[in-house]
mmCIF file of C-alpha atoms and ligand atoms in Angstrom:
data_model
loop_
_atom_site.group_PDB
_atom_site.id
_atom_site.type_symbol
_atom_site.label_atom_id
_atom_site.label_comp_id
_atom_site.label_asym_id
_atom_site.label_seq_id
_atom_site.Cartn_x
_atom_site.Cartn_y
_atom_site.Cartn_z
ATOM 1 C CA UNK A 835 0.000 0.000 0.000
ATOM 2 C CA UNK A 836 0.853 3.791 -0.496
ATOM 3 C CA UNK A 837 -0.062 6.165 0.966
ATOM 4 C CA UNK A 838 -0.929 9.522 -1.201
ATOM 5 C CA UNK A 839 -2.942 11.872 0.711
ATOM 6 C CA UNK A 840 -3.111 12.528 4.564
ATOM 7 C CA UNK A 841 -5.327 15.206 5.626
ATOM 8 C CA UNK A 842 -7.531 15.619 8.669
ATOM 9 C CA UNK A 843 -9.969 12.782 8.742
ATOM 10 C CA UNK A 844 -9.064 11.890 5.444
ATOM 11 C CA UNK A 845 -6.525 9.074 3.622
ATOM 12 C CA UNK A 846 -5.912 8.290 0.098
ATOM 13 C CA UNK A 847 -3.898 5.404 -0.731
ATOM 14 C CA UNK A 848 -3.372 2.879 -3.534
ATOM 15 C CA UNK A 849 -3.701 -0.797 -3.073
ATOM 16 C CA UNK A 850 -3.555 -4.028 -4.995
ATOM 17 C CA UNK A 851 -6.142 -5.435 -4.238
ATOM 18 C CA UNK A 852 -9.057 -7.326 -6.235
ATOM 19 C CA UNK A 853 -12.365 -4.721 -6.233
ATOM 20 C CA UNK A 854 -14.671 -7.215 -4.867
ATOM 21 C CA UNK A 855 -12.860 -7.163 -2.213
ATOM 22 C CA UNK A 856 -12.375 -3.355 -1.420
ATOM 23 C CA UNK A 857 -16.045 -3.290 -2.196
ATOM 24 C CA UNK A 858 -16.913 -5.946 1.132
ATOM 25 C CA UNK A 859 -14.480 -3.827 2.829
ATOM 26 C CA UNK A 860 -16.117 -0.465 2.012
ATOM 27 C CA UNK A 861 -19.539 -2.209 2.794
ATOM 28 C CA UNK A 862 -18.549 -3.699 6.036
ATOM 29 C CA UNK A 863 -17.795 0.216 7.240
ATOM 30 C CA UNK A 864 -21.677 0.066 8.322
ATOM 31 C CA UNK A 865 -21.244 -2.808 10.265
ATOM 32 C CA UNK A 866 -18.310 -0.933 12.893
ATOM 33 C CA UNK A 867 -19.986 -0.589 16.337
ATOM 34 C CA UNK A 868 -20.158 3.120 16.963
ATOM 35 C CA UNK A 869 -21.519 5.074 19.750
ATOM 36 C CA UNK A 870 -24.240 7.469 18.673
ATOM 37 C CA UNK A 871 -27.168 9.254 21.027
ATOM 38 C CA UNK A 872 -30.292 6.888 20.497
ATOM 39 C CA UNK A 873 -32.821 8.325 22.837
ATOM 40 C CA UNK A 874 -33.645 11.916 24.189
ATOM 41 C CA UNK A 875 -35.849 12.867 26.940
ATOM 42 C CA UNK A 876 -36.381 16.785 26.367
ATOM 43 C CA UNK A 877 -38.165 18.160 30.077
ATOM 44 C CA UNK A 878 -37.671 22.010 28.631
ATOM 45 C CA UNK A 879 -37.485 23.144 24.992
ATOM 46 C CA UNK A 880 -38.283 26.935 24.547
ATOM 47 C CA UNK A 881 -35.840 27.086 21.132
ATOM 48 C CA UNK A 882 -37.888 27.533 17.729
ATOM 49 C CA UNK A 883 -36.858 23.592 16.599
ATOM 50 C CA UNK A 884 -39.757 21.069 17.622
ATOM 51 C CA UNK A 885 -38.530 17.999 19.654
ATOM 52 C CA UNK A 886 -38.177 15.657 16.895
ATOM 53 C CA UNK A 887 -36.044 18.243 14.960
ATOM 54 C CA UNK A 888 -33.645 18.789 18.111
ATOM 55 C CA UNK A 889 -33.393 14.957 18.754
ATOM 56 C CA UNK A 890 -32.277 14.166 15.548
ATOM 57 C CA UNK A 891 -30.068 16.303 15.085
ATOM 58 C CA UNK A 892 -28.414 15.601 18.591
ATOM 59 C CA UNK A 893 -28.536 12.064 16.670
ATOM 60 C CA UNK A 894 -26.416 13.217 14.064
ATOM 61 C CA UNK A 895 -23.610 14.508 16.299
ATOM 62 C CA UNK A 896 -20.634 11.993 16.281
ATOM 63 C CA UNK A 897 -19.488 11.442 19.588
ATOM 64 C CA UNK A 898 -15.632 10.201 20.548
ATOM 65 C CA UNK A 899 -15.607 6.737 20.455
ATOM 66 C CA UNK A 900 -13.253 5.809 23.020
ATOM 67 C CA UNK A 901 -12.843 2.717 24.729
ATOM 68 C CA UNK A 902 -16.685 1.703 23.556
ATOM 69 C CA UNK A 903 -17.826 -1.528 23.386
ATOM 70 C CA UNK A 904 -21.109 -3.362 21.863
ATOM 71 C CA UNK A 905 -23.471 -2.925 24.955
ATOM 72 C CA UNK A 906 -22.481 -0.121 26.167
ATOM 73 C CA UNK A 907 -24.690 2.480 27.195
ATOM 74 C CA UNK A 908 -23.513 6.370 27.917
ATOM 75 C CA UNK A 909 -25.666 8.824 30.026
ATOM 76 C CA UNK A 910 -25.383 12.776 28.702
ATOM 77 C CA UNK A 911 -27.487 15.923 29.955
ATOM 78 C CA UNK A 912 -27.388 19.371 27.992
ATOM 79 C CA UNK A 913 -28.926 22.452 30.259
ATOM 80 C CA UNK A 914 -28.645 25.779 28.057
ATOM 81 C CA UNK A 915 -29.706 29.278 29.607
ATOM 82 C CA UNK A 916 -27.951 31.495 27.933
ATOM 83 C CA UNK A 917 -29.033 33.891 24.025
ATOM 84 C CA UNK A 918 -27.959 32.585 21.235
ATOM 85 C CA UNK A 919 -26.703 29.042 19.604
ATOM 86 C CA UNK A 920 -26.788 25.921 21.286
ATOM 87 C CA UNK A 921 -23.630 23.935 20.453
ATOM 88 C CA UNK A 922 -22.736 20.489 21.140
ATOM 89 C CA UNK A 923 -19.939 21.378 23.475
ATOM 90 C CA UNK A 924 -23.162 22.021 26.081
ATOM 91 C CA UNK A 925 -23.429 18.260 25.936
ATOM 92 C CA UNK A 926 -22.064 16.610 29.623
ATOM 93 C CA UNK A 927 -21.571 13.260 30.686
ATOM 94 C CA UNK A 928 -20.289 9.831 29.861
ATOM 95 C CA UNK A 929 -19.165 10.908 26.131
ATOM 96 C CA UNK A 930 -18.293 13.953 24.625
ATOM 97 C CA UNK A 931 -18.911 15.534 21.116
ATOM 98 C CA UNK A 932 -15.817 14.749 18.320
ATOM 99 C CA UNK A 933 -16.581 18.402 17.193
ATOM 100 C CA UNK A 934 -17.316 21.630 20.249
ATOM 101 C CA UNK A 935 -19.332 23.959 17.251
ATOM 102 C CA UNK A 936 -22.389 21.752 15.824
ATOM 103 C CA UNK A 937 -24.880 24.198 16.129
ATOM 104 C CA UNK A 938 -28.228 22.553 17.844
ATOM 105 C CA UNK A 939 -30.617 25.715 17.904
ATOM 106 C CA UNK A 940 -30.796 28.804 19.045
ATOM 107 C CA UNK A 941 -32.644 30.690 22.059
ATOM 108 C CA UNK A 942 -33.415 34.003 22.870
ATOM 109 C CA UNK A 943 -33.315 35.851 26.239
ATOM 110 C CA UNK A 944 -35.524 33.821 28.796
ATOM 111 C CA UNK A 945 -35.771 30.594 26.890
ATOM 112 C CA UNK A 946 -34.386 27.370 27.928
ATOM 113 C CA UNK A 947 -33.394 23.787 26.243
ATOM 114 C CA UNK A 948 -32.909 20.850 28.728
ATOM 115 C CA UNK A 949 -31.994 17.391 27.514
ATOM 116 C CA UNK A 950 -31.389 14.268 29.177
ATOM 117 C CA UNK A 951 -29.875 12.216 26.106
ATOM 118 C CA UNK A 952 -28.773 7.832 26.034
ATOM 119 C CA UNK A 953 -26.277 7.312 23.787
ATOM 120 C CA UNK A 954 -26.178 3.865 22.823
ATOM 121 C CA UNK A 955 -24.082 1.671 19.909
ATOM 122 C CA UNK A 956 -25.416 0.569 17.351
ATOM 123 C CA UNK A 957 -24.096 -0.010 13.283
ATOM 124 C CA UNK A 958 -24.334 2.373 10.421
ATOM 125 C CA UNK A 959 -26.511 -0.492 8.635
ATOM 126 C CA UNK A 960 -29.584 0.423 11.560
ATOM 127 C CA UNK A 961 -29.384 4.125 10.998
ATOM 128 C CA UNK A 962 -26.781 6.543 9.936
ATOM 129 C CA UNK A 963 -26.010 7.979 12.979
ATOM 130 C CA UNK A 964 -24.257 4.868 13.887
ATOM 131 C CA UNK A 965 -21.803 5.845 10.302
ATOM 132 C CA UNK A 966 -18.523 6.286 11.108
ATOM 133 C CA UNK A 967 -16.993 7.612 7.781
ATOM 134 C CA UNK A 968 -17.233 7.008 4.200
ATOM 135 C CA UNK A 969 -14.597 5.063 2.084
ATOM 136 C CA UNK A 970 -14.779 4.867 -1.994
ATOM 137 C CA UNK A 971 -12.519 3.919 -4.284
ATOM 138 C CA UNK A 972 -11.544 4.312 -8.325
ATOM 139 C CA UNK A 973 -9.179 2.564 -10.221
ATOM 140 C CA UNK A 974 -5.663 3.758 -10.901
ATOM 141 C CA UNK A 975 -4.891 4.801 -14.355
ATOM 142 C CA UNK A 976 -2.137 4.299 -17.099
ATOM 143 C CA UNK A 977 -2.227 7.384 -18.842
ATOM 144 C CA UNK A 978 -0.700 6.636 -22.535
ATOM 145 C CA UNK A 979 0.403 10.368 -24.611
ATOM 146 C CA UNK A 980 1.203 10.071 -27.877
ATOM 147 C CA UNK A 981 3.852 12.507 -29.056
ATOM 148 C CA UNK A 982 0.963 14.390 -31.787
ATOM 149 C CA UNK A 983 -1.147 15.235 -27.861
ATOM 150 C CA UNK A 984 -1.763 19.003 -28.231
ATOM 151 C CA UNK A 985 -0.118 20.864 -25.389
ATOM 152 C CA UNK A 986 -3.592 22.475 -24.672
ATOM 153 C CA UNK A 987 -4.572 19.364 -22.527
ATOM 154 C CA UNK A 988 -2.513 20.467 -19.776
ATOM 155 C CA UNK A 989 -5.165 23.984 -19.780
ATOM 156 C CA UNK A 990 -8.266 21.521 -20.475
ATOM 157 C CA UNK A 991 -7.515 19.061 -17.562
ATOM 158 C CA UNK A 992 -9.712 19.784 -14.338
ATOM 159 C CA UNK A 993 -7.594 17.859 -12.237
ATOM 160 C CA UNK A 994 -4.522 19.641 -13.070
ATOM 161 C CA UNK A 995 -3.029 16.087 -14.116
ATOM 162 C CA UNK A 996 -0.540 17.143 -16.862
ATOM 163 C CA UNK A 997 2.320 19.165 -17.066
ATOM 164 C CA UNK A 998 5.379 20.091 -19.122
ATOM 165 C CA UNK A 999 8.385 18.829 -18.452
ATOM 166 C CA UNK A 1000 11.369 18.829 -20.768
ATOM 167 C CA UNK A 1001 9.448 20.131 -23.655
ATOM 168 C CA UNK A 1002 7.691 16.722 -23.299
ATOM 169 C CA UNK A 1003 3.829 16.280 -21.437
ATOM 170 C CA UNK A 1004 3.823 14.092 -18.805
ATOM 171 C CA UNK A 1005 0.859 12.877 -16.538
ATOM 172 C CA UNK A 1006 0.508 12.411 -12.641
ATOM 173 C CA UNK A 1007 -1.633 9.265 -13.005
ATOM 174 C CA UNK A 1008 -2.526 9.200 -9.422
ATOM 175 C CA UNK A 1009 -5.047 12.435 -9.515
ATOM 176 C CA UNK A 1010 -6.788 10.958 -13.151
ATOM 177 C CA UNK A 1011 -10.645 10.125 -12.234
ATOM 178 C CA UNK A 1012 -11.478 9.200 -15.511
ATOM 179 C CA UNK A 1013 -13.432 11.805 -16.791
ATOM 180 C CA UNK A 1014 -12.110 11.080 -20.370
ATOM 181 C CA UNK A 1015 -12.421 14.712 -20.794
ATOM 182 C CA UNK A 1016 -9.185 14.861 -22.193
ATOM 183 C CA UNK A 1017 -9.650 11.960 -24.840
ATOM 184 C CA UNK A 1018 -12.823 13.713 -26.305
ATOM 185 C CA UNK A 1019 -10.500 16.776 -26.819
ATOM 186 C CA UNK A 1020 -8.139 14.905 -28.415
ATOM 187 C CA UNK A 1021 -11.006 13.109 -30.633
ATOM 188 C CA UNK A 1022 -12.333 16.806 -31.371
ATOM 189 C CA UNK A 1023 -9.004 17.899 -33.071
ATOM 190 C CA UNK A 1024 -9.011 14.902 -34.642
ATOM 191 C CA UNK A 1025 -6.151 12.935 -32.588
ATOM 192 C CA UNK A 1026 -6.051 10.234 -30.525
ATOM 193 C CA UNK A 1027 -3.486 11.987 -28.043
ATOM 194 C CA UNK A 1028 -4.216 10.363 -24.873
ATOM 195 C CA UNK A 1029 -5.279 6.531 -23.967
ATOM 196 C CA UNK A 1030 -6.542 5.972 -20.383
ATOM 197 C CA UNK A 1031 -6.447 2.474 -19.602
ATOM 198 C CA UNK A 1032 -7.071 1.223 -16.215
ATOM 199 C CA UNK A 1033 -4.496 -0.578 -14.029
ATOM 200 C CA UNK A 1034 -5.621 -3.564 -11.280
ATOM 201 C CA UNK A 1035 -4.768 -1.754 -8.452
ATOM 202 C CA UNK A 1036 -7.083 0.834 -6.402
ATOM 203 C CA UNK A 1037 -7.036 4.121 -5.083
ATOM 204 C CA UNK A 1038 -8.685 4.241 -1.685
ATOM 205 C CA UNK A 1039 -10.045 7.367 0.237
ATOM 206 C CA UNK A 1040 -11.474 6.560 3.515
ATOM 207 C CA UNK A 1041 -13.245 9.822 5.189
ATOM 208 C CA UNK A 1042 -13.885 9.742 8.929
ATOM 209 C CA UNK A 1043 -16.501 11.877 10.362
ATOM 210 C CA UNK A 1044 -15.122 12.131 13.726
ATOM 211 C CA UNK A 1045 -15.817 9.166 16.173
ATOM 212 C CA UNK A 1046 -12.794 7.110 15.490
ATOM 213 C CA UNK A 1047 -9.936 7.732 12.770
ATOM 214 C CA UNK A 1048 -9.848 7.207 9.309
ATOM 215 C CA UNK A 1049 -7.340 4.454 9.819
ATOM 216 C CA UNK A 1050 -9.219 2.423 12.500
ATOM 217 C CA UNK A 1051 -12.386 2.994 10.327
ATOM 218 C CA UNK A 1052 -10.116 0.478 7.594
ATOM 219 C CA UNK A 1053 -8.925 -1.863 10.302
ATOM 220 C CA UNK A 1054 -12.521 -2.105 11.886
ATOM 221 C CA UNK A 1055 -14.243 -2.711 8.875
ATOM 222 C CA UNK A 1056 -11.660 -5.655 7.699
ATOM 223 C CA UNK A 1057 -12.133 -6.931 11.690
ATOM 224 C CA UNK A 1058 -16.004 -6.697 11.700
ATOM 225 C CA UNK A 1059 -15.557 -8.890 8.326
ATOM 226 C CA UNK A 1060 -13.822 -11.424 9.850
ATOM 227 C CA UNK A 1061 -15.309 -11.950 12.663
ATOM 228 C CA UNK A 1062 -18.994 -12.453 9.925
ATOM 229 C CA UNK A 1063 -16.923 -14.815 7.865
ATOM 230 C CA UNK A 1064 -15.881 -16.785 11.362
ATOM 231 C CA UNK A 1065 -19.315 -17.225 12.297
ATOM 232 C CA UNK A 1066 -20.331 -17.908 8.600
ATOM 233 C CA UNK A 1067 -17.826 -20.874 8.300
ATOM 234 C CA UNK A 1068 -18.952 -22.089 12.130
ATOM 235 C CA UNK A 1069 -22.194 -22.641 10.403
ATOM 236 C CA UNK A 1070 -21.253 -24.419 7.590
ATOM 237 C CA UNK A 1071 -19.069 -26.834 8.955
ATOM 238 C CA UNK A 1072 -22.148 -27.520 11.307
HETATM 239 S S1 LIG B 1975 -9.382 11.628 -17.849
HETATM 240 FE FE1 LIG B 1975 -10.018 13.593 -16.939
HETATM 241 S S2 LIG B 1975 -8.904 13.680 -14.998
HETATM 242 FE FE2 LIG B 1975 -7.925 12.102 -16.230
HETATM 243 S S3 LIG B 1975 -6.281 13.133 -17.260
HETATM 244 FE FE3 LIG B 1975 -8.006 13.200 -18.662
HETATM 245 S S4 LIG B 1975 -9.045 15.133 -18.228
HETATM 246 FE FE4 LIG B 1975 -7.650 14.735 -16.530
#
């Protein structure tokens, strides 16, 4: 594997592996056990936002996953006073908020929101509050030029993918998403400049949203797998 992009909550790598099975792999991300809140109990709620509308979104509001377990079950209370936005940093208790500024609602003078929340865990496959991240993949490309390419593909490109080097055009494969918009041009001026021809191996993004890393989101998904196909082959040989 190599890695090509870091950034927060956010990896991009290659690997060589067979799609089918990135595409278990990127399916099995629903199946991580993730702590999300499951059930509110709202005794004050002078904000604009209806119940229903503040309890989901306190739904949606990844919480740090640390040291959870299937089971578990994580008390939290929010008790806002003061004018102005409710944000999820007002949430106390057994868990905390991966993010302090997730707006909730807002109150004016005088009003009040008071929320006795259970956070509980549960898999991305029940609901998506339970998602931890997202992870797609594309395949890498071979990018062929032929030396008649026009020099205006490295202008037409919207990944920035070509550039000039030596007097010659050469390609940064990695960034290509197959957009072919380049090969059309090339068909327009009555070329056939560039030939994209995809490789075997993947490039993999995996995009956390907050409640564990982007890394353990990869190693979780491969272990929830396993621990399926165990049980799977327990049957059979039954
Ligand atoms: S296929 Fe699209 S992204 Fe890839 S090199 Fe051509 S124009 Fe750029």
């Amino acid at each position: 594997m190599e890695l090509i992009e870091k950034k927060e909550n956010k990896m991009t790598f290659i690997a060589d592996i067979d799609e089918s099975l990135a595409n278990v792999i990127r399916r099995y991300v629903d199946q991580i056990p993730i702590l999300a809140i499951d059930e509110v109990e709202i005794s004050k709620n002078d904000s604009p936002l209806y119940d229903e509308t503040i309890a989901h979104r306190l739904g949606l509001i990844p919480l740090k996953n640390e040291n959870v377990k299937e089971g578990d079950e994580k008390k939290l209370t929010l008790s806002s006073k003061k004018e102005g936005y409710v944000y999820s940093e007002e949430l106390k208790g057994e868990a905390s908020p991966a993010y302090n500024k997730i707006p909730i609602t807002l109150l004016n003078k005088g009003q009040e929101l008071e929320v006795l929340a259970t956070a509980r865990v549960g898999k991305g496959s029940e609901h998506v509050r339970f998602s931890p991240g997202l992870l797609y993949y594309r395949n890498l490309n071979k990018i062929k030029i032929d030396k008649n390419c026009p020099k205006e593909i490295i202008d037409i490109c919207p990944l920035n993918v070509f550039k000039e080097k030596n007097k010659e055009i050469i390609a940064d494969e990695k960034k290509c998403d197959d957009c072919e918009w380049c090969v059309e041009f090339c068909k327009k001026q009555g070329k056939n400049g560039i030939e994209i021809l995809p490789t075997e191996k993947l490039i993999i993004t995996v995009e956390s949203f907050g409640q564990i890393s982007e890394k353990e989101i990869f190693k979780k998904s491969i272990e929830s797998l396993k621990k399926d196909l165990k049980e799977f082959s327990k049957k059979i040989v039954k």
